[in-house]
Coordinates of C-alpha atoms in Angstrom, one line a residue:
Chain C
M309 CA 1.8 51.0 6.8
P310 CA 4.9 48.7 6.4
K311 CA 4.0 45.8 3.5
I312 CA 6.1 42.6 4.1
F313 CA 5.9 39.5 0.9
V314 CA 7.6 36.6 2.4
F315 CA 8.1 33.8 0.1
T316 CA 8.5 30.3 1.4
E317 CA 9.9 26.7 -0.2
D318 CA 6.9 25.5 -0.4
S319 CA 2.8 25.5 0.7
Y320 CA 3.0 24.8 4.4
G321 CA 6.0 27.0 5.1
V322 CA 3.0 29.5 4.2
G323 CA 0.5 28.2 6.7
V324 CA 4.1 28.5 9.7
I325 CA 4.0 32.2 8.3
E326 CA 0.5 33.3 9.6
I327 CA 0.8 31.4 12.3
L328 CA 3.6 33.1 13.0
K329 CA 2.5 36.5 12.0
R330 CA -0.9 35.8 14.5
K331 CA 1.7 35.5 17.6
L332 CA 3.4 38.3 16.9
H333 CA 0.1 40.3 16.6
T334 CA -0.9 38.7 20.0
E335 CA 2.9 38.9 21.9
R336 CA 3.0 42.5 20.4
M337 CA 6.0 42.5 18.7
L338 CA 4.3 43.5 15.6
P339 CA 1.9 46.0 15.0
W340 CA -1.4 45.5 13.5
D341 CA -0.9 47.7 10.7
H342 CA 1.8 45.2 9.9
R343 CA 0.9 43.6 6.6
I344 CA 2.9 40.4 5.8
K345 CA 1.6 38.4 2.7
S346 CA 3.2 34.7 1.6
D347 CA 3.6 32.3 -0.7
A348 CA 5.5 29.8 -1.8
I349 CA 8.5 30.3 -3.8
P350 CA 7.0 29.6 -8.0
G351 CA 8.6 26.3 -9.1
L352 CA 11.9 26.0 -10.9
C353 CA 15.1 28.8 -10.3
S354 CA 14.0 30.1 -13.3
S355 CA 12.9 33.7 -15.0
K356 CA 9.2 33.5 -13.6
F357 CA 10.6 33.3 -9.7
K358 CA 13.0 36.6 -10.7
R359 CA 9.8 38.3 -12.1
A360 CA 7.7 37.3 -8.9
L361 CA 10.9 38.4 -6.7
E362 CA 10.7 41.9 -8.8
T363 CA 7.2 42.4 -8.6
A364 CA 7.0 41.5 -4.8
C365 CA 10.0 44.1 -4.4
E366 CA 8.2 46.4 -6.3
E367 CA 5.2 46.7 -4.4
Y368 CA 6.7 45.7 -0.8
D369 CA 8.5 47.6 1.4
K370 CA 10.7 44.2 2.4
V371 CA 10.9 41.1 0.4
V372 CA 11.9 38.2 2.8
I373 CA 13.0 34.0 0.9
L374 CA 12.8 31.5 3.6
V375 CA 14.3 28.5 2.0
D376 CA 16.3 25.1 3.0
A377 CA 19.3 24.3 2.6
H378 CA 19.1 20.2 3.9
G379 CA 22.2 20.0 4.6
E380 CA 23.7 21.3 1.4
G381 CA 25.4 24.5 3.3
E382 CA 24.1 27.6 4.1
K383 CA 26.1 30.0 2.2
H384 CA 25.7 27.9 -0.5
V385 CA 22.3 28.6 -1.1
K386 CA 22.1 32.0 -0.4
N387 CA 24.4 32.8 -3.1
R388 CA 22.2 30.3 -5.3
E389 CA 19.5 32.5 -4.4
S390 CA 20.5 35.4 -4.9
V391 CA 20.9 35.1 -8.2
H392 CA 16.9 35.6 -8.5
V393 CA 17.3 38.9 -6.8
P394 CA 17.6 42.4 -9.4
D395 CA 20.6 44.2 -8.6
H396 CA 18.4 47.1 -7.9
Y397 CA 16.2 45.7 -5.4
K398 CA 19.5 43.8 -3.2
G399 CA 19.2 46.5 -0.4
K400 CA 15.3 45.1 0.2
A401 CA 15.4 41.5 0.0
H402 CA 16.5 39.1 2.6
I403 CA 17.5 35.6 2.5
I404 CA 17.5 33.5 5.3
V405 CA 18.4 30.0 5.1
N406 CA 17.3 26.7 7.2
K407 CA 20.3 24.5 8.2
Y408 CA 18.4 21.8 7.0
E409 CA 14.8 21.7 7.4
I410 CA 11.5 24.4 9.2
E411 CA 11.0 21.3 10.9
E412 CA 14.7 22.9 12.8
W413 CA 12.8 25.3 14.5
I414 CA 10.4 22.8 16.0
L415 CA 12.8 20.6 17.2
Y416 CA 15.3 23.6 18.7
A417 CA 11.9 24.8 20.6
K418 CA 11.2 21.6 22.0
G419 CA 14.8 21.2 23.6
H420 CA 16.0 18.2 20.9
K421 CA 18.8 17.6 18.8
I422 CA 18.8 19.0 15.2
R423 CA 20.3 16.2 13.0
N424 CA 20.2 15.7 9.3
K425 CA 16.5 15.3 8.5
P426 CA 14.4 17.1 11.4
S427 CA 11.6 16.2 9.6
E428 CA 12.2 12.6 9.9
E429 CA 13.0 12.7 13.4
L430 CA 9.8 14.4 13.8
K431 CA 8.0 11.5 12.2
K432 CA 9.7 9.4 14.6
S433 CA 8.4 10.8 17.5
I434 CA 5.0 12.1 16.8
R435 CA 3.9 10.3 13.5
Y436 CA 4.6 13.7 11.6
E437 CA 3.3 14.4 8.1
K438 CA 4.2 17.7 6.2
H439 CA 0.5 18.4 6.0
M440 CA 0.9 18.6 9.6
L441 CA 3.3 21.5 9.5
P442 CA 1.6 24.4 10.4
D443 CA -0.8 23.2 13.7
V444 CA 2.8 21.5 14.9
F445 CA 4.7 24.8 15.0
R446 CA 1.4 26.4 16.4
R447 CA 1.1 24.0 19.4
T448 CA 4.9 24.5 19.7
I449 CA 5.1 28.1 19.6
D450 CA 2.0 28.3 22.0
N451 CA 3.9 26.8 24.8
S452 CA 5.3 30.2 26.6
K453 CA 8.8 27.7 27.6
C454 CA 9.2 26.4 23.5
W455 CA 8.4 30.2 22.5
R456 CA 11.3 31.9 24.4
R457 CA 13.7 28.7 23.5
L458 CA 13.1 29.4 20.0
M459 CA 12.8 33.0 19.9
N460 CA 17.1 32.2 20.7
Y461 CA 17.3 30.2 17.7
A462 CA 19.8 32.1 15.5
K463 CA 17.6 31.8 11.8
F464 CA 14.5 32.3 13.9
K465 CA 16.0 35.4 15.3
E466 CA 16.7 36.3 11.7
L467 CA 13.2 36.0 10.6
L468 CA 12.1 38.1 13.3
K469 CA 13.9 40.7 13.0
A470 CA 13.4 41.0 9.1
L471 CA 9.3 40.6 9.8
T472 CA 9.5 43.1 13.1
R473 CA 11.6 45.7 12.2
N474 CA 10.1 49.4 11.3
D475 CA 13.4 51.1 9.8
R476 CA 13.7 51.2 5.6
E477 CA 17.3 50.4 5.9
A478 CA 19.0 48.7 3.5
Y479 CA 19.8 44.7 4.3
A480 CA 23.0 43.5 3.6
F481 CA 23.0 39.9 2.9
I482 CA 24.0 37.8 6.3
V483 CA 25.9 34.9 5.2
Q484 CA 26.5 32.1 7.3
A485 CA 29.6 30.8 8.3
Chain D
M371 CA -15.3 -10.3 5.3
A372 CA -12.3 -7.7 4.3
D373 CA -12.9 -4.8 3.1
I374 CA -10.3 -2.6 1.6
D375 CA -8.9 -1.3 4.4
E376 CA -8.1 -4.4 6.9
V377 CA -6.8 -6.2 3.4
M378 CA -4.6 -2.9 3.3
K379 CA -3.7 -2.7 7.2
G380 CA 0.2 -3.7 7.5
I381 CA 0.6 -4.3 3.9
E382 CA 2.8 -1.2 1.6
V383 CA 2.6 -1.2 -1.8
K384 CA 4.6 1.4 -4.1
V385 CA 4.1 1.2 -7.6
K386 CA 7.1 1.5 -9.7
K387 CA 6.3 1.1 -13.7
L388 CA 3.1 1.1 -15.9
R389 CA 3.2 -0.7 -19.6
V390 CA 0.7 -0.7 -21.6
R391 CA 0.1 -3.0 -25.2
N392 CA -2.8 -2.5 -27.8
F393 CA -4.8 0.1 -26.0
K394 CA -6.0 3.1 -28.0
S395 CA -3.0 5.3 -29.0
L396 CA -0.9 3.1 -26.6
K397 CA 0.3 0.2 -28.7
D398 CA 4.0 -0.1 -26.6
F399 CA 3.9 2.6 -24.0
E400 CA 6.0 1.9 -20.8
L401 CA 6.8 4.7 -17.9
D402 CA 8.6 4.6 -14.6
L403 CA 6.8 6.5 -12.3
Q404 CA 7.9 9.2 -9.9
R405 CA 6.0 10.0 -7.0
L406 CA 4.4 13.0 -9.0
N407 CA 4.1 12.4 -12.7
V408 CA 3.0 15.3 -14.8
I409 CA 2.1 14.3 -18.2
I410 CA 1.6 16.8 -21.1
G411 CA 1.2 17.1 -24.7
P412 CA -0.8 18.5 -27.7
N413 CA -4.1 17.7 -28.2
G414 CA -4.3 14.1 -29.2
S415 CA -1.2 12.5 -28.0
G416 CA -2.5 10.3 -25.8
K417 CA -2.8 11.6 -22.4
T418 CA -6.2 10.9 -21.3
N419 CA -5.6 7.5 -23.0
S420 CA -3.1 7.2 -20.5
I421 CA -5.4 7.4 -17.4
E422 CA -7.9 5.7 -19.7
A423 CA -5.3 2.6 -19.2
L424 CA -6.0 2.8 -15.3
K425 CA -9.6 2.6 -15.2
L426 CA -10.1 -0.4 -17.8
F427 CA -7.5 -2.2 -15.1
K428 CA -9.8 -1.0 -12.8
M429 CA -12.4 -2.4 -14.5
V430 CA -11.2 -5.7 -14.7
L431 CA -11.9 -5.9 -11.0
D432 CA -15.3 -4.9 -11.2
Y433 CA -16.0 -7.3 -13.9
L434 CA -14.7 -10.4 -11.9
R435 CA -16.9 -9.1 -9.3
G436 CA -20.2 -9.1 -11.4
E437 CA -20.2 -5.1 -11.7
E438 CA -19.3 -5.2 -15.1
I439 CA -20.4 -6.8 -17.6
N440 CA -18.3 -5.8 -20.7
P441 CA -15.8 -2.8 -19.8
F442 CA -14.7 -2.7 -23.5
L443 CA -18.4 -0.7 -23.1
E444 CA -17.3 2.4 -21.5
W445 CA -15.3 3.2 -25.2
W446 CA -18.6 1.8 -27.3
G447 CA -16.9 -1.6 -27.8
Y448 CA -13.5 -3.2 -28.2
K449 CA -13.0 -1.6 -31.8
N450 CA -12.7 1.5 -30.0
A451 CA -10.6 0.3 -27.6
V452 CA -8.4 -1.7 -29.2
W453 CA -4.7 -0.2 -31.2
K454 CA -6.0 0.9 -34.5
G455 CA -8.9 -1.1 -34.2
D456 CA -7.5 -4.5 -35.1
E457 CA -9.6 -7.1 -33.1
N458 CA -7.1 -9.8 -33.3
L459 CA -4.7 -7.6 -30.8
P460 CA -5.2 -8.4 -27.5
I461 CA -4.7 -5.8 -24.5
T462 CA -2.5 -5.6 -22.0
I463 CA -2.0 -3.8 -18.9
D464 CA 1.1 -4.7 -16.4
F465 CA 2.2 -3.4 -13.4
E466 CA 5.7 -3.2 -11.4
Y467 CA 5.3 -2.9 -7.7
S468 CA 6.8 -3.7 -4.3
V469 CA 4.8 -5.1 -1.4
T470 CA 6.2 -5.0 2.1
Y471 CA 4.3 -7.5 4.5
K472 CA 5.3 -7.8 8.0
D473 CA 9.2 -7.1 7.1
K474 CA 9.2 -8.9 4.0
S475 CA 9.3 -6.9 0.6
V476 CA 9.0 -8.4 -2.0
D477 CA 9.6 -6.7 -6.0
S478 CA 6.6 -7.8 -8.5
S479 CA 5.1 -7.4 -11.6
Y480 CA 1.1 -8.3 -12.8
E481 CA 0.4 -8.7 -15.9
I482 CA -3.3 -9.0 -17.4
T483 CA -4.0 -9.4 -21.0
V484 CA -7.8 -9.3 -22.1
A485 CA -9.6 -8.9 -25.1
E486 CA -13.2 -9.1 -26.9
S487 CA -14.8 -12.6 -28.8
D488 CA -18.2 -12.8 -29.8
K489 CA -18.8 -9.3 -28.3
E490 CA -18.0 -10.7 -25.0
F491 CA -15.0 -9.3 -22.3
K492 CA -12.6 -12.2 -21.9
I493 CA -9.5 -12.3 -20.2
L494 CA -6.7 -13.9 -21.6
E495 CA -4.4 -14.3 -19.1
E496 CA -2.2 -12.9 -16.1
R497 CA 1.3 -12.8 -15.1
I498 CA 2.5 -12.4 -11.9
S499 CA 6.3 -12.4 -11.7
I500 CA 8.0 -12.3 -8.7
L501 CA 11.2 -10.1 -9.4
S502 CA 13.1 -10.4 -6.0
P503 CA 14.3 -12.0 -3.8
L504 CA 13.7 -15.0 -6.1
E505 CA 12.4 -15.2 -9.7
V506 CA 9.2 -17.3 -10.3
T507 CA 6.0 -16.8 -12.2
L508 CA 2.7 -17.9 -12.0
L509 CA 1.0 -18.0 -15.3
A510 CA -2.8 -18.4 -15.1
R511 CA -5.3 -18.9 -17.7
S512 CA -8.9 -19.6 -17.3
D513 CA -8.5 -23.3 -18.0
L514 CA -4.9 -23.6 -16.6
W515 CA -2.2 -22.6 -14.1
K516 CA 1.3 -22.0 -14.5
L517 CA 4.0 -22.1 -12.1
I518 CA 7.5 -21.0 -14.0
L519 CA 10.8 -21.5 -12.2
K520 CA 13.9 -20.9 -12.1
R521 CA 17.1 -23.9 -11.8
E522 CA 19.1 -21.6 -9.7
L523 CA 16.5 -21.2 -6.7
L524 CA 16.3 -24.9 -6.9
E525 CA 19.7 -26.0 -6.8
K526 CA 20.7 -23.4 -3.7
Y527 CA 18.1 -26.7 -1.8
Y528 CA 21.1 -28.9 -2.9
T529 CA 23.8 -26.9 -1.3
K530 CA 22.0 -26.4 1.9
V531 CA 21.5 -30.4 2.8
S532 CA 24.7 -32.5 3.9
E533 CA 22.4 -35.9 4.4
E534 CA 22.4 -38.2 1.9
E535 CA 19.1 -39.2 2.5
I536 CA 18.1 -36.1 1.8
I537 CA 20.3 -35.0 -1.3
K538 CA 18.1 -37.9 -2.5
L539 CA 14.6 -36.8 -1.3
R540 CA 15.3 -33.3 -2.9
L541 CA 16.5 -34.9 -6.5
E542 CA 12.9 -36.6 -6.3
V543 CA 11.1 -33.8 -6.0
L544 CA 13.2 -31.6 -8.4
D545 CA 12.6 -34.2 -10.8
K546 CA 9.2 -33.9 -10.2
L547 CA 9.0 -30.4 -10.4
K548 CA 11.0 -30.5 -13.5
A549 CA 13.2 -28.0 -12.9
N550 CA 13.7 -25.2 -15.4
Q551 CA 10.4 -26.1 -17.2
E552 CA 7.0 -25.1 -16.8
V553 CA 4.9 -27.0 -13.8
E554 CA 1.3 -27.2 -15.2
I555 CA -1.6 -26.8 -12.4
K556 CA -4.2 -28.6 -13.8
E557 CA -8.0 -28.1 -12.9
S558 CA -7.0 -25.3 -10.9
P559 CA -9.9 -24.2 -8.5
H560 CA -9.9 -20.4 -9.5
R561 CA -9.9 -19.4 -12.7
Y562 CA -8.3 -16.2 -12.8
L563 CA -5.4 -15.3 -10.0
M564 CA -7.2 -11.8 -9.2
K565 CA -10.9 -13.5 -8.5
L566 CA -9.1 -15.8 -6.2
V567 CA -8.0 -12.8 -3.9
L568 CA -11.8 -11.4 -4.2
D569 CA -12.8 -14.6 -3.3
M570 CA -10.7 -15.0 -0.1
I571 CA -11.1 -11.4 0.8
K572 CA -15.0 -12.4 0.8
I573 CA -14.1 -14.9 3.3
M574 CA -11.7 -14.0 5.3
A575 CA -11.6 -11.0 7.5
D576 CA -8.3 -9.7 7.6
T577 CA -4.3 -9.6 5.9
E578 CA -3.2 -12.1 7.8
S579 CA -6.0 -14.7 6.7
V580 CA -5.9 -13.7 3.4
V581 CA -2.7 -13.8 2.7
G582 CA -2.3 -17.3 4.5
F583 CA -5.5 -18.8 2.7
M584 CA -4.3 -18.1 -0.6
H585 CA -1.1 -19.0 -0.1
D586 CA -2.5 -22.9 1.3
N587 CA -4.7 -23.0 -1.9
I588 CA -2.0 -22.4 -4.5
C589 CA 0.1 -24.7 -2.5
D590 CA -2.9 -26.8 -2.6
S591 CA -3.2 -27.0 -6.1
I592 CA 0.4 -27.6 -6.9
S593 CA 1.0 -30.5 -4.8
E594 CA -2.5 -32.4 -5.9
S595 CA -1.5 -31.6 -9.5
L596 CA 1.7 -33.0 -9.0
G597 CA 0.8 -35.9 -7.2
L598 CA 3.1 -35.3 -4.5
D599 CA 0.8 -36.2 -1.9
A600 CA 1.4 -40.1 -3.4
M601 CA 4.7 -39.3 -2.3
G602 CA 5.1 -39.7 1.1
Y603 CA 5.8 -37.8 4.5
H604 CA 9.5 -37.1 4.1
L605 CA 9.2 -35.8 0.3
S606 CA 6.1 -33.8 1.3
I607 CA 8.1 -32.0 3.9
V608 CA 11.0 -30.7 1.4
L609 CA 7.8 -30.0 -1.2
D610 CA 6.0 -27.8 1.6
D611 CA 9.2 -25.6 2.5
L612 CA 10.2 -25.7 -1.4
L613 CA 6.9 -24.4 -1.9
D614 CA 6.7 -21.9 0.9
D615 CA 9.5 -19.6 -0.9
L616 CA 7.6 -19.9 -4.4
V617 CA 4.5 -19.3 -3.2
Y618 CA 4.1 -16.8 -0.6
P619 CA 6.0 -14.3 -2.3
I620 CA 3.7 -15.3 -5.5
T621 CA 1.0 -14.5 -2.5
L622 CA 1.7 -10.8 -1.8
G623 CA 2.2 -10.0 -4.9
A624 CA -1.2 -11.2 -5.8
V625 CA -2.6 -9.3 -3.1
G626 CA -0.7 -6.3 -3.9
A627 CA -2.3 -6.0 -7.9
Y628 CA -5.6 -6.2 -5.9
I629 CA -4.6 -3.7 -3.6
I630 CA -3.8 -1.1 -6.7
A631 CA -7.0 -2.1 -9.2
E632 CA -8.9 -1.4 -5.9
G633 CA -7.2 1.3 -4.5
T634 CA -6.3 3.1 -6.9
I635 CA -8.2 6.6 -7.6
I636 CA -8.9 8.1 -11.2
L637 CA -10.7 11.5 -11.2
G638 CA -12.7 12.4 -14.4
R639 CA -16.3 15.2 -14.1
I640 CA -16.9 15.3 -10.8
E641 CA -20.0 15.4 -10.4
Y642 CA -20.7 18.6 -7.9
K643 CA -24.4 18.4 -8.0
A644 CA -24.4 15.0 -6.3
I645 CA -21.8 15.6 -4.1
R646 CA -24.0 18.6 -2.2
E647 CA -27.1 16.9 -2.3
P648 CA -27.5 15.6 1.3
I649 CA -27.9 11.8 1.3
H650 CA -28.5 8.4 4.0
P651 CA -24.8 7.4 3.5
K652 CA -23.7 3.7 2.6
R653 CA -20.8 2.2 3.7
E654 CA -18.2 3.1 1.3
L655 CA -14.4 3.3 1.3
I656 CA -12.9 4.1 -2.2
I657 CA -14.0 7.5 -4.0
S658 CA -15.8 7.1 -7.0
G659 CA -14.3 8.8 -10.5
D660 CA -16.6 11.3 -9.9
G661 CA -16.5 12.1 -6.6
S662 CA -20.5 11.1 -6.2
N663 CA -20.1 9.3 -3.2
L664 CA -17.7 11.6 -1.1
I665 CA -20.2 12.1 1.6
S666 CA -20.2 8.1 2.0
V667 CA -16.7 7.6 2.2
L668 CA -16.0 10.9 4.7
S669 CA -18.8 8.8 6.9
S670 CA -17.7 5.6 6.6
V671 CA -13.9 7.0 7.5
G672 CA -15.6 7.7 10.9
E673 CA -14.6 11.9 11.2
I674 CA -12.8 14.4 8.9
P675 CA -8.7 13.7 8.7
E676 CA -6.9 16.1 9.7
R677 CA -5.0 16.0 6.5
V678 CA -8.3 17.5 5.2
V679 CA -9.0 20.3 7.5
N680 CA -5.5 21.5 7.2
S681 CA -6.0 21.8 3.5
I682 CA -9.3 24.1 3.8
K683 CA -7.1 26.2 6.8
Y684 CA -4.1 26.0 3.9
V685 CA -7.2 28.0 1.5
F686 CA -9.1 29.1 3.6
G687 CA -7.2 30.6 7.1
M688 CA -6.1 28.8 9.9
D689 CA -9.7 29.6 11.6
S690 CA -11.7 27.5 8.9
N691 CA -13.1 23.8 9.6
V692 CA -15.0 21.3 7.4
R693 CA -17.3 19.0 9.3
L694 CA -20.0 16.3 8.4
E695 CA -23.2 17.9 9.4
T696 CA -26.7 16.1 9.2
T697 CA -30.3 17.3 8.0
S698 CA -33.3 17.2 10.3
D699 CA -34.1 13.3 9.0
G700 CA -30.6 12.2 8.9
R701 CA -29.0 13.0 5.6
A702 CA -25.4 14.3 5.9
Y703 CA -24.1 16.7 3.7
L704 CA -20.9 19.4 4.3
K705 CA -20.4 22.2 5.8
F706 CA -17.2 24.5 5.5
Y707 CA -16.3 27.3 8.0
D708 CA -14.1 30.0 6.9
G709 CA -13.3 31.4 10.1
K710 CA -16.4 34.5 9.2
S711 CA -19.0 32.1 8.2
E712 CA -20.7 29.0 7.4
L713 CA -20.9 27.8 3.6
N714 CA -23.8 25.3 3.0
P715 CA -23.4 22.8 0.0
P716 CA -25.5 25.3 -2.4
S717 CA -22.7 28.3 -1.2
V718 CA -19.1 25.7 -1.5
P719 CA -17.3 26.8 -4.5
D720 CA -16.4 23.4 -6.4
G721 CA -12.7 23.5 -6.2
L722 CA -13.4 22.8 -2.4
Y723 CA -15.1 19.4 -3.5
K724 CA -12.0 18.6 -5.4
L725 CA -9.3 19.6 -3.0
V726 CA -10.9 17.5 -0.2
I727 CA -11.7 14.5 -2.4
L728 CA -8.1 14.7 -3.6
E729 CA -6.6 15.3 0.4
L730 CA -8.7 12.2 1.2
A731 CA -7.4 10.3 -1.5
L732 CA -4.3 10.9 0.0
E733 CA -5.2 10.3 3.5
R734 CA -6.6 6.5 2.3
N735 CA -2.9 5.9 0.8
A736 CA -4.5 5.2 -2.8
P737 CA -1.5 3.7 -4.5
I738 CA -2.1 5.7 -7.4
I739 CA -4.4 9.0 -8.0
A740 CA -5.3 9.9 -11.5
C741 CA -6.5 13.2 -12.6
D742 CA -7.1 14.4 -16.0
E743 CA -6.7 18.6 -16.4
I744 CA -6.1 18.9 -12.4
E745 CA -6.2 22.5 -12.8
N746 CA -9.8 22.6 -13.4
S747 CA -11.5 24.2 -10.6
L748 CA -8.5 24.9 -8.7
H749 CA -6.6 28.1 -8.2
A750 CA -3.0 28.2 -8.9
R751 CA -2.2 28.1 -5.3
T752 CA -4.6 25.0 -4.0
I753 CA -2.8 23.2 -7.1
R754 CA 0.6 24.1 -5.9
Y755 CA -0.3 22.7 -2.3
V756 CA -1.8 19.5 -4.0
I757 CA 1.3 18.9 -5.5
D758 CA 3.2 19.4 -2.1
E759 CA 1.0 16.9 -0.6
I760 CA 1.7 14.4 -3.7
R761 CA 5.4 14.4 -3.1
N762 CA 5.0 14.4 0.3
S763 CA 3.1 11.3 0.1
S764 CA 3.2 7.3 -0.4
S765 CA 0.8 7.4 -3.2
V766 CA 1.9 7.6 -7.3
G767 CA 0.0 11.0 -9.0
I768 CA -0.1 11.2 -12.4
F769 CA -2.2 13.7 -13.6
A770 CA -2.7 15.2 -17.3
T771 CA -2.5 18.9 -17.4
H772 CA -2.3 21.7 -20.1
S773 CA -1.9 24.5 -17.8
P774 CA 1.3 26.4 -17.7
A775 CA 0.7 27.6 -14.5
V776 CA 0.8 23.7 -13.4
I777 CA 3.8 23.5 -14.9
D778 CA 6.0 25.9 -13.9
I779 CA 5.7 24.9 -10.7
L780 CA 6.9 20.9 -11.5
R781 CA 10.3 19.9 -11.0
P782 CA 12.1 18.3 -14.4
E783 CA 11.8 15.4 -13.4
E784 CA 8.2 14.9 -13.1
V785 CA 7.3 15.8 -16.1
V786 CA 6.2 13.5 -18.8
I787 CA 5.7 14.7 -22.2
L788 CA 3.9 13.0 -24.6
E789 CA 4.1 12.6 -28.2
K790 CA 2.8 10.3 -31.1
D791 CA 5.4 8.5 -33.6
Q792 CA 5.2 7.9 -37.1
E793 CA 2.8 5.0 -36.6
G794 CA 0.5 7.2 -34.4
A795 CA 1.3 5.6 -31.0
T796 CA 1.9 7.2 -28.2
K797 CA 5.2 7.7 -27.0
P798 CA 5.8 9.3 -23.2
H799 CA 9.5 11.3 -22.9
R800 CA 11.4 12.3 -19.8
F801 CA 14.3 14.5 -19.6
E802 CA 17.7 12.8 -19.9
K803 CA 19.1 15.8 -17.6
P804 CA 17.1 17.2 -15.4
A805 CA 19.6 18.7 -13.0
E806 CA 20.6 21.2 -16.1
I807 CA 17.2 22.9 -16.5
S808 CA 17.5 25.1 -14.7
A809 CA 20.8 27.0 -15.4
K810 CA 18.8 26.2 -19.4
L811 CA 16.3 28.6 -17.6
N812 CA 18.1 31.3 -16.4
K813 CA 20.4 31.7 -19.3
L814 CA 17.1 31.5 -21.8
G815 CA 14.9 33.6 -19.6
V816 CA 11.5 31.5 -19.9
T817 CA 9.5 30.0 -17.9
F818 CA 9.8 26.1 -17.8
S819 CA 6.3 26.0 -19.7
E820 CA 7.8 28.5 -22.4
Y821 CA 10.9 25.9 -22.4
I822 CA 8.7 23.3 -23.3
L823 CA 6.4 24.7 -25.3
Y824 CA 8.9 26.3 -27.9
G825 CA 11.6 23.8 -28.2
G826 CA 12.5 22.7 -25.1
Y827 CA 12.1 19.0 -25.6
A828 CA 13.1 18.4 -28.8

């Protein structure tokens, strides 16, 4: 029974992972015996996160770190986060960096352009507030057209691969150009 | 009569700074406010005093409404509230904030000075200062109001006009206004500026009316005091123009100060037993400090806000929900659904009620949400959610904490460290170089709370 831990940038990301988990089960893309747990990265870049990561790597089969680059450059952010992963667990941790913010998934799924601040774009179009993220994500992926579109989004594909692959081979860091 | 919702409609208030003088250990306390401000420090450093200063500010409004005889009784008398028990000293509370209404934005400060005399609560002085786009101050005392002007503003009227006749008229008005001196407005109809706001809200239905009538009220008082009605038609037109520029921002500033006093939520010891009890709800829009009117506020709002439901989903899972239910005799209570079962009031954890209160305060756009010991009754995950919510809201959060679990999820710029100086006065400090903290934590291999505790702020 594979166990996966996902660290998200904030509390709202945890809700998204819960919704995604259900969708993957419903679409039979994820066996029901897959256990996926998620939590927000505990605060500052510090030894606490390092210890949290080490614990997750010890107790889980895979660990995913899902963060936002906020336009800073995905490679730079990925390298910054990789510092926290203990050397002996480098093969177990998979870092996925959104170009801007997780809200870009929603914009992409709806066929909208992705610009600097996706959450601001949603604010303009649907009076979006951050607490709505899990619900807005759920409604988006409940639309089959949006769901199919989202599954072609590079970042999302990376996450799906990390969550649904059953093998325990080492994962290399995927550095985005 | 307008309620807080109607007054706040269309008005945005952002609080930027808090200054307190002579209240308990806050002898001369000044705090620039971020979106989230978490106050930490040893026992007795003044954390609770910082939050109680906000409480005093709110209680002044209650006093003006006749709901509070003497706010200082909260602390068993003025001697216990004032710095070093020196009853000769007044207490001053001052906010700096911006107010935006209909695309007009002013930066303002409101300062109130209070004391006790013959065991009676006294408001000694109020001062509204407009910092931008122009500078003008209205000083209000019980017997006298003063308008304090800046010459530069008035000089712009010289440069605007080109006709000799009009220049002559302007000079006459400026002479009357005694540029750069204090313009006394004698026999003001309202003793206190905040009382004027309260009186306007009682009789007006919405923001536009409140702002409009306040503006007219103050302008009329100035005109009458200066004897400008007798000046003649042309001069009075010039004066109207001038006063519009001066008084409208003051009016917005005053309404902004009212919104801060009325809308600020200060959570103390929460009365969970009272919240659990089904009640016939009353119309109430501001959550009380003990949360006991939560059911009434939720009923008055009309439906459980989406934000509140989303917070419950975060804690309990995506299938959970919360609803206002009624008993057979029409009393209201909150019922939670955790996806598998129903939770009636006796089975609801305290922390859930606290979460609902905080989320409701955010939904109501409280200008400040303050809470002493935020960690009480809340799991670390839930605290993290509340902190993320504050970070993404328009409210300013001021929380006091002892908990390392809370500190470890903060950003350095969100932390306020209190310590007492040699006199025993509480002084707030922030990290000077917050960007460097991450690297230090990694180098030292400590958590943020450990770093602070063991000398990170030396």
